[in-house]
Amino acid sequence: MEEAKRKTISELGRNEPPPDDCCPICFSSFFAPFQAPCGHWYCGGCIMEYWNHVAAFRPCKCPLCSRPITNLTPEPTLYQQQDDDAGIRETINNVRKYNCLFAGGFVLQLLQLPLFLKRLIQAMMDPDRPVAYLSRMRLLAVLFGALYTLSPFDFLPRFRYLDAIDLFDCSAIAISFSLYFVGLYSRRRRLRRLRQVAPIPPFEVDM
């Protein structure tokens, strides 16, 4: 334990990943390496994929020490390499958006609101997590319905058995299930396309 702490402290002073180390996620040589606040290094693309699958709306935790990663620092040479490599340039842009979400101030977070909405829709379309955000959507629907009821505005259609809160609630349920079925259909299409592209092994005929 003490040895791991000493290693982490020594890594905090580095500007580049250790030459004899590899990415803890893909176990390959570092590609576009970034350093977490805890001192551990990761491929920029690997840590972004890890964030996409583990934590949608909060900073991901370091896979090695479980500390929150609120800011990722690139290796200094990456800025010179991005002009010649589109992959490095895209990784730097993705990490910059991540840093704006969790390390920037209120204005930067407000500018990244479209990214939050995009991630919310992607998370709600995940077939492996059916209606994972349904309770949150319904809670927001009740809040919006209450605000609409208390406001002087009256532009929603009136229904005999539905007030504003019920209308927002039903809309949230319909949107959640619609996005789930869209994600399920998209996955089926991708799997069908993969089966069509995958080579068919030749049949062996015993003589």
PDB file of C-alpha atoms in Angstrom:
ATOM      1  CA  MET A   1       0.000   0.000   0.000  1.00  0.00           C
ATOM      2  CA  GLU A   2       2.789   2.405   0.929  1.00  0.00           C
ATOM      3  CA  GLU A   3       4.633   1.492  -2.244  1.00  0.00           C
ATOM      4  CA  ALA A   4       1.556   2.309  -4.340  1.00  0.00           C
ATOM      5  CA  LYS A   5       1.243   5.689  -2.594  1.00  0.00           C
ATOM      6  CA  ARG A   6       4.893   6.494  -3.224  1.00  0.00           C
ATOM      7  CA  LYS A   7       4.484   5.530  -6.875  1.00  0.00           C
ATOM      8  CA  THR A   8       1.450   7.785  -7.221  1.00  0.00           C
ATOM      9  CA  ILE A   9       3.257  10.725  -5.607  1.00  0.00           C
ATOM     10  CA  SER A  10       6.239  10.256  -7.899  1.00  0.00           C
ATOM     11  CA  GLU A  11       3.979  10.110 -10.960  1.00  0.00           C
ATOM     12  CA  LEU A  12       2.378  13.448 -10.061  1.00  0.00           C
ATOM     13  CA  GLY A  13       5.591  15.226 -10.935  1.00  0.00           C
ATOM     14  CA  ARG A  14       5.881  13.647 -14.374  1.00  0.00           C
ATOM     15  CA  ASN A  15       5.019  15.391 -17.618  1.00  0.00           C
ATOM     16  CA  GLU A  16       4.913  12.141 -19.560  1.00  0.00           C
ATOM     17  CA  PRO A  17       3.874   8.562 -18.810  1.00  0.00           C
ATOM     18  CA  PRO A  18       6.506   6.109 -17.560  1.00  0.00           C
ATOM     19  CA  PRO A  19       8.387   4.600 -20.522  1.00  0.00           C
ATOM     20  CA  ASP A  20       8.027   1.034 -19.217  1.00  0.00           C
ATOM     21  CA  ASP A  21       4.304   1.311 -18.454  1.00  0.00           C
ATOM     22  CA  CYS A  22       1.119   0.753 -20.485  1.00  0.00           C
ATOM     23  CA  CYS A  23      -2.463   1.991 -20.420  1.00  0.00           C
ATOM     24  CA  PRO A  24      -4.321   0.246 -17.542  1.00  0.00           C
ATOM     25  CA  ILE A  25      -7.482   0.038 -19.659  1.00  0.00           C
ATOM     26  CA  CYS A  26      -6.318  -1.349 -23.018  1.00  0.00           C
ATOM     27  CA  PHE A  27      -2.966  -2.757 -21.776  1.00  0.00           C
ATOM     28  CA  SER A  28      -1.254  -1.365 -24.874  1.00  0.00           C
ATOM     29  CA  SER A  29       1.262   1.400 -25.391  1.00  0.00           C
ATOM     30  CA  PHE A  30      -0.090   4.868 -24.639  1.00  0.00           C
ATOM     31  CA  PHE A  31      -1.812   6.674 -27.504  1.00  0.00           C
ATOM     32  CA  ALA A  32      -2.579  10.346 -26.825  1.00  0.00           C
ATOM     33  CA  PRO A  33      -1.838   9.944 -23.096  1.00  0.00           C
ATOM     34  CA  PHE A  34      -3.542  12.056 -20.434  1.00  0.00           C
ATOM     35  CA  GLN A  35      -2.806  12.251 -16.726  1.00  0.00           C
ATOM     36  CA  ALA A  36      -5.505  12.160 -14.056  1.00  0.00           C
ATOM     37  CA  PRO A  37      -5.273  14.319 -10.899  1.00  0.00           C
ATOM     38  CA  CYS A  38      -4.233  11.205  -8.955  1.00  0.00           C
ATOM     39  CA  GLY A  39      -1.157  10.806 -11.176  1.00  0.00           C
ATOM     40  CA  HIS A  40      -2.217   7.792 -13.232  1.00  0.00           C
ATOM     41  CA  TRP A  41      -1.897   7.902 -17.022  1.00  0.00           C
ATOM     42  CA  TYR A  42      -4.404   6.665 -19.606  1.00  0.00           C
ATOM     43  CA  CYS A  43      -4.932   6.791 -23.325  1.00  0.00           C
ATOM     44  CA  GLY A  44      -7.251   9.710 -23.979  1.00  0.00           C
ATOM     45  CA  GLY A  45      -9.620   7.593 -26.055  1.00  0.00           C
ATOM     46  CA  CYS A  46      -9.658   4.799 -23.449  1.00  0.00           C
ATOM     47  CA  ILE A  47     -10.559   7.024 -20.511  1.00  0.00           C
ATOM     48  CA  MET A  48     -13.271   8.740 -22.574  1.00  0.00           C
ATOM     49  CA  GLU A  49     -14.810   5.379 -23.512  1.00  0.00           C
ATOM     50  CA  TYR A  50     -14.614   4.328 -19.872  1.00  0.00           C
ATOM     51  CA  TRP A  51     -16.456   7.507 -18.867  1.00  0.00           C
ATOM     52  CA  ASN A  52     -19.125   6.924 -21.516  1.00  0.00           C
ATOM     53  CA  HIS A  53     -19.919   3.450 -20.169  1.00  0.00           C
ATOM     54  CA  VAL A  54     -19.547   4.050 -16.431  1.00  0.00           C
ATOM     55  CA  ALA A  55     -20.679   7.565 -15.545  1.00  0.00           C
ATOM     56  CA  ALA A  56     -22.903   9.582 -17.816  1.00  0.00           C
ATOM     57  CA  PHE A  57     -23.411  12.779 -15.807  1.00  0.00           C
ATOM     58  CA  ARG A  58     -20.641  12.797 -13.211  1.00  0.00           C
ATOM     59  CA  PRO A  59     -16.850  12.565 -13.326  1.00  0.00           C
ATOM     60  CA  CYS A  60     -15.584   9.057 -13.810  1.00  0.00           C
ATOM     61  CA  LYS A  61     -13.436   7.485 -11.107  1.00  0.00           C
ATOM     62  CA  CYS A  62      -9.877   6.385 -11.682  1.00  0.00           C
ATOM     63  CA  PRO A  63      -9.962   2.638 -12.497  1.00  0.00           C
ATOM     64  CA  LEU A  64      -6.847   2.126 -10.348  1.00  0.00           C
ATOM     65  CA  CYS A  65      -7.478   4.173  -7.200  1.00  0.00           C
ATOM     66  CA  SER A  66     -11.196   5.140  -7.501  1.00  0.00           C
ATOM     67  CA  ARG A  67     -10.505   8.849  -7.064  1.00  0.00           C
ATOM     68  CA  PRO A  68     -12.755  11.226  -9.059  1.00  0.00           C
ATOM     69  CA  ILE A  69     -11.196  12.466 -12.291  1.00  0.00           C
ATOM     70  CA  THR A  70     -12.265  16.086 -12.596  1.00  0.00           C
ATOM     71  CA  ASN A  71      -9.509  17.174 -14.960  1.00  0.00           C
ATOM     72  CA  LEU A  72      -7.273  15.417 -17.491  1.00  0.00           C
ATOM     73  CA  THR A  73      -3.878  16.878 -18.360  1.00  0.00           C
ATOM     74  CA  PRO A  74      -2.437  16.001 -21.791  1.00  0.00           C
ATOM     75  CA  GLU A  75       1.147  15.083 -22.451  1.00  0.00           C
ATOM     76  CA  PRO A  76       2.831  18.336 -23.620  1.00  0.00           C
ATOM     77  CA  THR A  77       3.832  16.938 -27.022  1.00  0.00           C
ATOM     78  CA  LEU A  78       0.215  16.175 -27.983  1.00  0.00           C
ATOM     79  CA  TYR A  79      -0.452  19.757 -29.032  1.00  0.00           C
ATOM     80  CA  GLN A  80       2.319  19.523 -31.626  1.00  0.00           C
ATOM     81  CA  GLN A  81       1.103  16.120 -32.845  1.00  0.00           C
ATOM     82  CA  GLN A  82      -2.544  17.104 -33.317  1.00  0.00           C
ATOM     83  CA  ASP A  83      -1.791  18.987 -36.537  1.00  0.00           C
ATOM     84  CA  ASP A  84      -0.649  15.771 -38.223  1.00  0.00           C
ATOM     85  CA  ASP A  85      -2.999  13.244 -36.605  1.00  0.00           C
ATOM     86  CA  ALA A  86      -6.792  13.597 -36.782  1.00  0.00           C
ATOM     87  CA  GLY A  87      -7.257  10.947 -34.084  1.00  0.00           C
ATOM     88  CA  ILE A  88      -5.170  12.891 -31.575  1.00  0.00           C
ATOM     89  CA  ARG A  89      -6.995  16.104 -32.488  1.00  0.00           C
ATOM     90  CA  GLU A  90     -10.385  14.480 -31.895  1.00  0.00           C
ATOM     91  CA  THR A  91      -9.223  13.023 -28.572  1.00  0.00           C
ATOM     92  CA  ILE A  92      -7.976  16.420 -27.388  1.00  0.00           C
ATOM     93  CA  ASN A  93     -11.329  18.010 -28.291  1.00  0.00           C
ATOM     94  CA  ASN A  94     -13.271  15.313 -26.417  1.00  0.00           C
ATOM     95  CA  VAL A  95     -11.102  15.671 -23.325  1.00  0.00           C
ATOM     96  CA  ARG A  96     -11.434  19.463 -23.485  1.00  0.00           C
ATOM     97  CA  LYS A  97     -15.231  19.096 -23.378  1.00  0.00           C
ATOM     98  CA  TYR A  98     -14.890  16.718 -20.432  1.00  0.00           C
ATOM     99  CA  ASN A  99     -12.721  19.218 -18.555  1.00  0.00           C
ATOM    100  CA  CYS A 100     -15.227  21.999 -19.262  1.00  0.00           C
ATOM    101  CA  LEU A 101     -18.010  19.888 -17.750  1.00  0.00           C
ATOM    102  CA  PHE A 102     -16.295  19.061 -14.476  1.00  0.00           C
ATOM    103  CA  ALA A 103     -13.391  21.493 -14.072  1.00  0.00           C
ATOM    104  CA  GLY A 104     -14.833  24.663 -15.597  1.00  0.00           C
ATOM    105  CA  GLY A 105     -17.072  27.257 -14.018  1.00  0.00           C
ATOM    106  CA  PHE A 106     -20.797  27.773 -14.413  1.00  0.00           C
ATOM    107  CA  VAL A 107     -20.481  29.539 -17.769  1.00  0.00           C
ATOM    108  CA  LEU A 108     -18.419  26.714 -19.293  1.00  0.00           C
ATOM    109  CA  GLN A 109     -20.848  24.129 -17.936  1.00  0.00           C
ATOM    110  CA  LEU A 110     -23.752  26.084 -19.406  1.00  0.00           C
ATOM    111  CA  LEU A 111     -22.031  26.120 -22.802  1.00  0.00           C
ATOM    112  CA  GLN A 112     -21.705  22.328 -22.603  1.00  0.00           C
ATOM    113  CA  LEU A 113     -25.453  21.865 -22.018  1.00  0.00           C
ATOM    114  CA  PRO A 114     -25.961  20.375 -25.536  1.00  0.00           C
ATOM    115  CA  LEU A 115     -23.384  17.704 -24.656  1.00  0.00           C
ATOM    116  CA  PHE A 116     -25.304  16.880 -21.479  1.00  0.00           C
ATOM    117  CA  LEU A 117     -28.547  16.547 -23.448  1.00  0.00           C
ATOM    118  CA  LYS A 118     -26.836  14.358 -26.035  1.00  0.00           C
ATOM    119  CA  ARG A 119     -25.461  12.068 -23.330  1.00  0.00           C
ATOM    120  CA  LEU A 120     -28.874  11.925 -21.656  1.00  0.00           C
ATOM    121  CA  ILE A 121     -30.544  10.798 -24.884  1.00  0.00           C
ATOM    122  CA  GLN A 122     -27.799   8.234 -25.547  1.00  0.00           C
ATOM    123  CA  ALA A 123     -28.153   6.859 -22.016  1.00  0.00           C
ATOM    124  CA  MET A 124     -31.924   6.578 -22.352  1.00  0.00           C
ATOM    125  CA  MET A 125     -31.489   4.694 -25.652  1.00  0.00           C
ATOM    126  CA  ASP A 126     -29.264   2.040 -24.064  1.00  0.00           C
ATOM    127  CA  PRO A 127     -31.091  -1.327 -24.381  1.00  0.00           C
ATOM    128  CA  ASP A 128     -29.013  -2.789 -21.537  1.00  0.00           C
ATOM    129  CA  ARG A 129     -30.520  -0.286 -19.108  1.00  0.00           C
ATOM    130  CA  PRO A 130     -34.250  -0.231 -19.860  1.00  0.00           C
ATOM    131  CA  VAL A 131     -35.988   2.913 -18.619  1.00  0.00           C
ATOM    132  CA  ALA A 132     -32.989   3.624 -16.350  1.00  0.00           C
ATOM    133  CA  TYR A 133     -33.832   7.316 -16.158  1.00  0.00           C
ATOM    134  CA  LEU A 134     -37.618   6.962 -16.010  1.00  0.00           C
ATOM    135  CA  SER A 135     -37.877   7.968 -12.344  1.00  0.00           C
ATOM    136  CA  ARG A 136     -35.751  11.078 -12.942  1.00  0.00           C
ATOM    137  CA  MET A 137     -37.782  12.007 -15.991  1.00  0.00           C
ATOM    138  CA  ARG A 138     -41.022  11.645 -14.032  1.00  0.00           C
ATOM    139  CA  LEU A 139     -39.625  13.737 -11.189  1.00  0.00           C
ATOM    140  CA  LEU A 140     -38.723  16.508 -13.630  1.00  0.00           C
ATOM    141  CA  ALA A 141     -42.153  16.172 -15.222  1.00  0.00           C
ATOM    142  CA  VAL A 142     -43.862  16.672 -11.854  1.00  0.00           C
ATOM    143  CA  LEU A 143     -41.651  19.709 -11.197  1.00  0.00           C
ATOM    144  CA  PHE A 144     -42.441  21.257 -14.588  1.00  0.00           C
ATOM    145  CA  GLY A 145     -46.119  20.457 -14.145  1.00  0.00           C
ATOM    146  CA  ALA A 146     -46.208  22.173 -10.766  1.00  0.00           C
ATOM    147  CA  LEU A 147     -44.390  25.225 -12.135  1.00  0.00           C
ATOM    148  CA  TYR A 148     -46.830  25.400 -15.043  1.00  0.00           C
ATOM    149  CA  THR A 149     -49.803  25.127 -12.680  1.00  0.00           C
ATOM    150  CA  LEU A 150     -48.504  27.976 -10.521  1.00  0.00           C
ATOM    151  CA  SER A 151     -47.574  30.155 -13.493  1.00  0.00           C
ATOM    152  CA  PRO A 152     -50.026  32.535 -15.197  1.00  0.00           C
ATOM    153  CA  PHE A 153     -49.508  30.833 -18.560  1.00  0.00           C
ATOM    154  CA  ASP A 154     -52.167  28.568 -20.008  1.00  0.00           C
ATOM    155  CA  PHE A 155     -51.169  27.294 -23.445  1.00  0.00           C
ATOM    156  CA  LEU A 156     -51.413  23.518 -23.028  1.00  0.00           C
ATOM    157  CA  PRO A 157     -54.503  21.692 -24.309  1.00  0.00           C
ATOM    158  CA  ARG A 158     -57.017  20.782 -21.633  1.00  0.00           C
ATOM    159  CA  PHE A 159     -58.099  17.188 -21.091  1.00  0.00           C
ATOM    160  CA  ARG A 160     -61.009  15.963 -19.061  1.00  0.00           C
ATOM    161  CA  TYR A 161     -59.110  13.553 -16.804  1.00  0.00           C
ATOM    162  CA  LEU A 162     -55.585  15.027 -17.004  1.00  0.00           C
ATOM    163  CA  ASP A 163     -54.236  18.089 -15.279  1.00  0.00           C
ATOM    164  CA  ALA A 164     -50.890  19.687 -16.161  1.00  0.00           C
ATOM    165  CA  ILE A 165     -48.867  17.446 -13.821  1.00  0.00           C
ATOM    166  CA  ASP A 166     -50.445  14.267 -15.207  1.00  0.00           C
ATOM    167  CA  LEU A 167     -49.889  15.492 -18.755  1.00  0.00           C
ATOM    168  CA  PHE A 168     -46.183  16.127 -18.142  1.00  0.00           C
ATOM    169  CA  ASP A 169     -45.882  12.778 -16.353  1.00  0.00           C
ATOM    170  CA  CYS A 170     -47.473  10.829 -19.217  1.00  0.00           C
ATOM    171  CA  SER A 171     -45.275  12.667 -21.697  1.00  0.00           C
ATOM    172  CA  ALA A 172     -42.139  11.713 -19.732  1.00  0.00           C
ATOM    173  CA  ILE A 173     -43.168   8.049 -19.695  1.00  0.00           C
ATOM    174  CA  ALA A 174     -43.912   8.091 -23.430  1.00  0.00           C
ATOM    175  CA  ILE A 175     -40.568   9.747 -24.249  1.00  0.00           C
ATOM    176  CA  SER A 176     -38.613   7.288 -22.075  1.00  0.00           C
ATOM    177  CA  PHE A 177     -40.164   4.200 -23.641  1.00  0.00           C
ATOM    178  CA  SER A 178     -39.930   5.652 -27.149  1.00  0.00           C
ATOM    179  CA  LEU A 179     -36.189   6.293 -26.779  1.00  0.00           C
ATOM    180  CA  TYR A 180     -35.696   2.798 -25.350  1.00  0.00           C
ATOM    181  CA  PHE A 181     -37.422   1.152 -28.313  1.00  0.00           C
ATOM    182  CA  VAL A 182     -35.467   3.359 -30.741  1.00  0.00           C
ATOM    183  CA  GLY A 183     -32.236   2.189 -29.109  1.00  0.00           C
ATOM    184  CA  LEU A 184     -33.384  -1.427 -29.261  1.00  0.00           C
ATOM    185  CA  TYR A 185     -34.199  -1.092 -32.960  1.00  0.00           C
ATOM    186  CA  SER A 186     -30.849   0.592 -33.656  1.00  0.00           C
ATOM    187  CA  ARG A 187     -28.993  -2.261 -31.975  1.00  0.00           C
ATOM    188  CA  ARG A 188     -30.890  -4.861 -34.005  1.00  0.00           C
ATOM    189  CA  ARG A 189     -29.984  -3.007 -37.196  1.00  0.00           C
ATOM    190  CA  ARG A 190     -26.312  -2.868 -36.221  1.00  0.00           C
ATOM    191  CA  LEU A 191     -26.258  -6.584 -35.420  1.00  0.00           C
ATOM    192  CA  ARG A 192     -27.951  -7.399 -38.728  1.00  0.00           C
ATOM    193  CA  ARG A 193     -25.406  -5.272 -40.592  1.00  0.00           C
ATOM    194  CA  LEU A 194     -22.537  -7.013 -38.795  1.00  0.00           C
ATOM    195  CA  ARG A 195     -23.894 -10.426 -39.779  1.00  0.00           C
ATOM    196  CA  GLN A 196     -24.050  -9.325 -43.402  1.00  0.00           C
ATOM    197  CA  VAL A 197     -20.497  -7.963 -43.373  1.00  0.00           C
ATOM    198  CA  ALA A 198     -18.923 -10.816 -41.394  1.00  0.00           C
ATOM    199  CA  PRO A 199     -17.320 -13.489 -43.622  1.00  0.00           C
ATOM    200  CA  ILE A 200     -19.062 -16.839 -43.776  1.00  0.00           C
ATOM    201  CA  PRO A 201     -16.679 -19.713 -42.960  1.00  0.00           C
ATOM    202  CA  PRO A 202     -16.448 -22.341 -45.707  1.00  0.00           C
ATOM    203  CA  PHE A 203     -18.133 -25.663 -45.124  1.00  0.00           C
ATOM    204  CA  GLU A 204     -15.875 -28.689 -44.920  1.00  0.00           C
ATOM    205  CA  VAL A 205     -17.155 -31.735 -46.742  1.00  0.00           C
ATOM    206  CA  ASP A 206     -15.904 -35.104 -45.509  1.00  0.00           C
ATOM    207  CA  MET A 207     -15.034 -37.424 -48.345  1.00  0.00           C
TER     208      MET A 207
END
